[in-house]
PDB file of C-alpha atoms in Angstrom:
ATOM      1  CA  MET A   1      44.363 -11.290  66.988  1.00 39.00           C
ATOM      2  CA  ASN A   2      47.039 -11.954  64.370  1.00 40.00           C
ATOM      3  CA  HIS A   3      45.549 -11.610  60.891  1.00 47.00           C
ATOM      4  CA  TRP A   4      48.799 -11.809  58.939  1.00 43.00           C
ATOM      5  CA  VAL A   5      49.194 -14.444  56.274  1.00 43.00           C
ATOM      6  CA  THR A   6      52.544 -16.210  56.176  1.00 43.00           C
ATOM      7  CA  ILE A   7      54.532 -15.438  53.044  1.00 43.00           C
ATOM      8  CA  THR A   8      54.767 -18.628  51.029  1.00 48.00           C
ATOM      9  CA  GLU A   9      55.313 -19.527  47.437  1.00 55.00           C
ATOM     10  CA  GLY A  10      51.952 -19.590  45.752  1.00 84.00           C
ATOM     11  CA  SER A  11      50.578 -17.031  48.201  1.00 91.00           C
ATOM     12  CA  LEU A  12      47.253 -15.332  47.619  1.00 94.00           C
ATOM     13  CA  PHE A  13      49.253 -12.225  46.672  1.00 94.00           C
ATOM     14  CA  GLU A  14      50.974 -14.151  43.880  1.00 93.00           C
ATOM     15  CA  LYS A  15      47.781 -15.895  42.784  1.00 95.00           C
ATOM     16  CA  ILE A  16      45.911 -12.629  42.297  1.00 95.00           C
ATOM     17  CA  GLY A  17      48.702 -11.251  40.119  1.00 94.00           C
ATOM     18  CA  GLY A  18      51.322  -9.893  42.487  1.00 93.00           C
ATOM     19  CA  GLU A  19      52.456  -6.302  42.695  1.00 93.00           C
ATOM     20  CA  GLU A  20      51.054  -5.260  39.330  1.00 94.00           C
ATOM     21  CA  THR A  21      47.536  -6.385  40.198  1.00 95.00           C
ATOM     22  CA  MET A  22      47.725  -5.057  43.756  1.00 95.00           C
ATOM     23  CA  THR A  23      48.832  -1.625  42.533  1.00 95.00           C
ATOM     24  CA  ALA A  24      46.082  -1.509  39.918  1.00 96.00           C
ATOM     25  CA  ALA A  25      43.478  -2.742  42.406  1.00 97.00           C
ATOM     26  CA  VAL A  26      44.352  -0.023  44.911  1.00 97.00           C
ATOM     27  CA  GLU A  27      44.163   2.663  42.200  1.00 97.00           C
ATOM     28  CA  ILE A  28      40.758   1.460  40.997  1.00 97.00           C
ATOM     29  CA  PHE A  29      39.595   1.011  44.583  1.00 97.00           C
ATOM     30  CA  TYR A  30      40.376   4.607  45.567  1.00 97.00           C
ATOM     31  CA  CYS A  31      38.852   5.994  42.362  1.00 97.00           C
ATOM     32  CA  ARG A  32      35.660   4.210  43.367  1.00 98.00           C
ATOM     33  CA  VAL A  33      35.869   5.234  47.032  1.00 97.00           C
ATOM     34  CA  LEU A  34      36.504   8.891  46.246  1.00 97.00           C
ATOM     35  CA  SER A  35      33.584   8.884  43.802  1.00 97.00           C
ATOM     36  CA  ASP A  36      31.197   7.458  46.398  1.00 97.00           C
ATOM     37  CA  TYR A  37      29.424  10.338  48.136  1.00 96.00           C
ATOM     38  CA  THR A  38      28.542   8.102  51.109  1.00 96.00           C
ATOM     39  CA  ILE A  39      32.191   7.568  52.089  1.00 96.00           C
ATOM     40  CA  CYS A  40      34.441  10.061  50.275  1.00 95.00           C
ATOM     41  CA  HIS A  41      34.132  12.635  53.062  1.00 95.00           C
ATOM     42  CA  PHE A  42      36.157  10.366  55.350  1.00 94.00           C
ATOM     43  CA  PHE A  43      39.153  11.116  53.095  1.00 93.00           C
ATOM     44  CA  ASP A  44      38.771  14.905  52.862  1.00 92.00           C
ATOM     45  CA  ASP A  45      41.934  15.612  54.860  1.00 90.00           C
ATOM     46  CA  THR A  46      43.899  12.572  53.701  1.00 92.00           C
ATOM     47  CA  ASN A  47      47.101  12.604  51.676  1.00 94.00           C
ATOM     48  CA  MET A  48      45.857  10.146  49.074  1.00 94.00           C
ATOM     49  CA  GLU A  49      49.284   9.317  47.649  1.00 95.00           C
ATOM     50  CA  ARG A  50      50.392   8.242  51.111  1.00 93.00           C
ATOM     51  CA  GLN A  51      47.085   6.470  51.725  1.00 93.00           C
ATOM     52  CA  ARG A  52      47.400   4.459  48.502  1.00 95.00           C
ATOM     53  CA  SER A  53      50.920   3.440  49.473  1.00 92.00           C
ATOM     54  CA  LYS A  54      49.808   2.299  52.938  1.00 91.00           C
ATOM     55  CA  GLN A  55      46.853   0.415  51.491  1.00 93.00           C
ATOM     56  CA  ARG A  56      49.067  -1.379  48.943  1.00 93.00           C
ATOM     57  CA  ALA A  57      51.505  -2.362  51.683  1.00 91.00           C
ATOM     58  CA  PHE A  58      48.735  -3.546  53.979  1.00 90.00           C
ATOM     59  CA  LEU A  59      46.900  -5.598  51.348  1.00 93.00           C
ATOM     60  CA  THR A  60      50.169  -7.039  50.075  1.00 93.00           C
ATOM     61  CA  MET A  61      51.141  -8.181  53.541  1.00 91.00           C
ATOM     62  CA  VAL A  62      47.805  -9.685  54.559  1.00 90.00           C
ATOM     63  CA  CYS A  63      47.669 -11.569  51.257  1.00 93.00           C
ATOM     64  CA  GLY A  64      51.076 -13.117  51.893  1.00 90.00           C
ATOM     65  CA  GLY A  65      53.170 -10.872  49.693  1.00 90.00           C
ATOM     66  CA  PRO A  66      56.592  -9.372  50.309  1.00 87.00           C
ATOM     67  CA  GLY A  67      57.196  -6.272  52.332  1.00 76.00           C
ATOM     68  CA  ASN A  68      56.291  -5.038  55.725  1.00 73.00           C
ATOM     69  CA  TYR A  69      53.265  -2.950  56.609  1.00 74.00           C
ATOM     70  CA  THR A  70      54.432  -0.329  59.072  1.00 75.00           C
ATOM     71  CA  GLY A  71      51.250   1.667  59.286  1.00 73.00           C
ATOM     72  CA  MET A  72      49.286   2.488  62.382  1.00 76.00           C
ATOM     73  CA  ASN A  73      47.209  -0.064  64.260  1.00 85.00           C
ATOM     74  CA  LEU A  74      43.836  -0.219  62.496  1.00 87.00           C
ATOM     75  CA  ARG A  75      41.818   0.621  65.607  1.00 90.00           C
ATOM     76  CA  ILE A  76      43.913   3.722  66.223  1.00 91.00           C
ATOM     77  CA  ALA A  77      43.962   4.722  62.552  1.00 89.00           C
ATOM     78  CA  HIS A  78      40.190   4.456  62.168  1.00 91.00           C
ATOM     79  CA  ALA A  79      39.189   5.887  65.570  1.00 92.00           C
ATOM     80  CA  PRO A  80      38.825   9.471  64.251  1.00 91.00           C
ATOM     81  CA  MET A  81      36.583   8.189  61.453  1.00 92.00           C
ATOM     82  CA  VAL A  82      34.487   6.211  63.919  1.00 94.00           C
ATOM     83  CA  GLU A  83      34.087   9.420  65.920  1.00 94.00           C
ATOM     84  CA  ARG A  84      32.853  11.065  62.702  1.00 93.00           C
ATOM     85  CA  GLY A  85      30.282   8.318  62.148  1.00 95.00           C
ATOM     86  CA  LEU A  86      32.102   5.462  60.398  1.00 95.00           C
ATOM     87  CA  SER A  87      29.734   2.536  60.650  1.00 96.00           C
ATOM     88  CA  GLU A  88      28.782  -0.861  59.283  1.00 96.00           C
ATOM     89  CA  LYS A  89      27.257   0.613  56.122  1.00 97.00           C
ATOM     90  CA  HIS A  90      30.532   2.389  55.349  1.00 97.00           C
ATOM     91  CA  PHE A  91      32.596  -0.754  55.957  1.00 97.00           C
ATOM     92  CA  ILE A  92      30.309  -2.653  53.576  1.00 97.00           C
ATOM     93  CA  ALA A  93      30.633   0.078  50.919  1.00 97.00           C
ATOM     94  CA  VAL A  94      34.429   0.117  51.151  1.00 97.00           C
ATOM     95  CA  ALA A  95      34.619  -3.672  50.962  1.00 97.00           C
ATOM     96  CA  ALA A  96      32.298  -3.647  47.942  1.00 98.00           C
ATOM     97  CA  HIS A  97      34.598  -1.195  46.163  1.00 98.00           C
ATOM     98  CA  LEU A  98      37.601  -3.431  46.778  1.00 97.00           C
ATOM     99  CA  LYS A  99      35.717  -6.454  45.495  1.00 97.00           C
ATOM    100  CA  ALA A 100      34.596  -4.533  42.399  1.00 98.00           C
ATOM    101  CA  ALA A 101      38.177  -3.394  41.739  1.00 97.00           C
ATOM    102  CA  LEU A 102      39.420  -6.986  41.857  1.00 96.00           C
ATOM    103  CA  GLN A 103      36.564  -8.109  39.610  1.00 97.00           C
ATOM    104  CA  GLU A 104      37.377  -5.337  37.140  1.00 96.00           C
ATOM    105  CA  LEU A 105      40.924  -6.678  36.950  1.00 95.00           C
ATOM    106  CA  GLY A 106      39.662 -10.189  36.203  1.00 95.00           C
ATOM    107  CA  VAL A 107      40.784 -11.797  39.454  1.00 95.00           C
ATOM    108  CA  ALA A 108      39.097 -15.187  39.884  1.00 94.00           C
ATOM    109  CA  GLU A 109      36.052 -15.133  42.170  1.00 95.00           C
ATOM    110  CA  GLY A 110      37.515 -17.784  44.487  1.00 94.00           C
ATOM    111  CA  LEU A 111      40.579 -15.616  45.041  1.00 95.00           C
ATOM    112  CA  ILE A 112      38.421 -12.545  45.550  1.00 96.00           C
ATOM    113  CA  ASP A 113      36.463 -14.484  48.164  1.00 95.00           C
ATOM    114  CA  GLN A 114      39.737 -15.183  49.991  1.00 95.00           C
ATOM    115  CA  VAL A 115      40.731 -11.506  49.911  1.00 96.00           C
ATOM    116  CA  MET A 116      37.301 -10.494  51.159  1.00 96.00           C
ATOM    117  CA  ALA A 117      37.494 -13.015  54.010  1.00 95.00           C
ATOM    118  CA  ILE A 118      40.741 -11.360  55.089  1.00 94.00           C
ATOM    119  CA  VAL A 119      39.133  -7.919  54.832  1.00 94.00           C
ATOM    120  CA  ASP A 120      36.156  -9.133  56.858  1.00 95.00           C
ATOM    121  CA  SER A 121      38.518 -10.358  59.590  1.00 94.00           C
ATOM    122  CA  TYR A 122      39.386  -6.693  60.244  1.00 93.00           C
ATOM    123  CA  HIS A 123      35.768  -5.564  60.591  1.00 95.00           C
ATOM    124  CA  ASP A 124      35.809  -5.124  64.360  1.00 95.00           C
ATOM    125  CA  ASP A 125      39.213  -3.427  64.356  1.00 93.00           C
ATOM    126  CA  VAL A 126      38.171  -0.895  61.716  1.00 94.00           C
ATOM    127  CA  LEU A 127      34.875  -0.115  63.450  1.00 95.00           C
ATOM    128  CA  ASN A 128      36.408  -0.217  66.952  1.00 90.00           C
ATOM    129  CA  LEU A 129      33.921  -2.801  68.159  1.00 91.00           C
TER     130      LEU A 129
END
């Protein structure tokens, strides 16, 4: 399934505040994730600088922004975490942290809903369902 959003003027990426907002959202998001004892252990062996960069690129692309996500297929990337117990409750927690980060930055709820719909479209890929 192709989840990518076509880059257009007035894209969701631009509407939420572009690169500045995306960078800030990813920083806030990972501060929240790494402070959450229910999910932080999934990142114990992760280079977080690299992870933040990949996450920014991925979210930018799926929201119609510039650039090219060159990271691993999500099923492959998350398979080791699924083997370690990644489940629905973890997906929900991660999504909630992203939503909270966007809210903290003052992104309009309607735009947040659009971002979350995109995130939700990756549910089965992330959980290898």
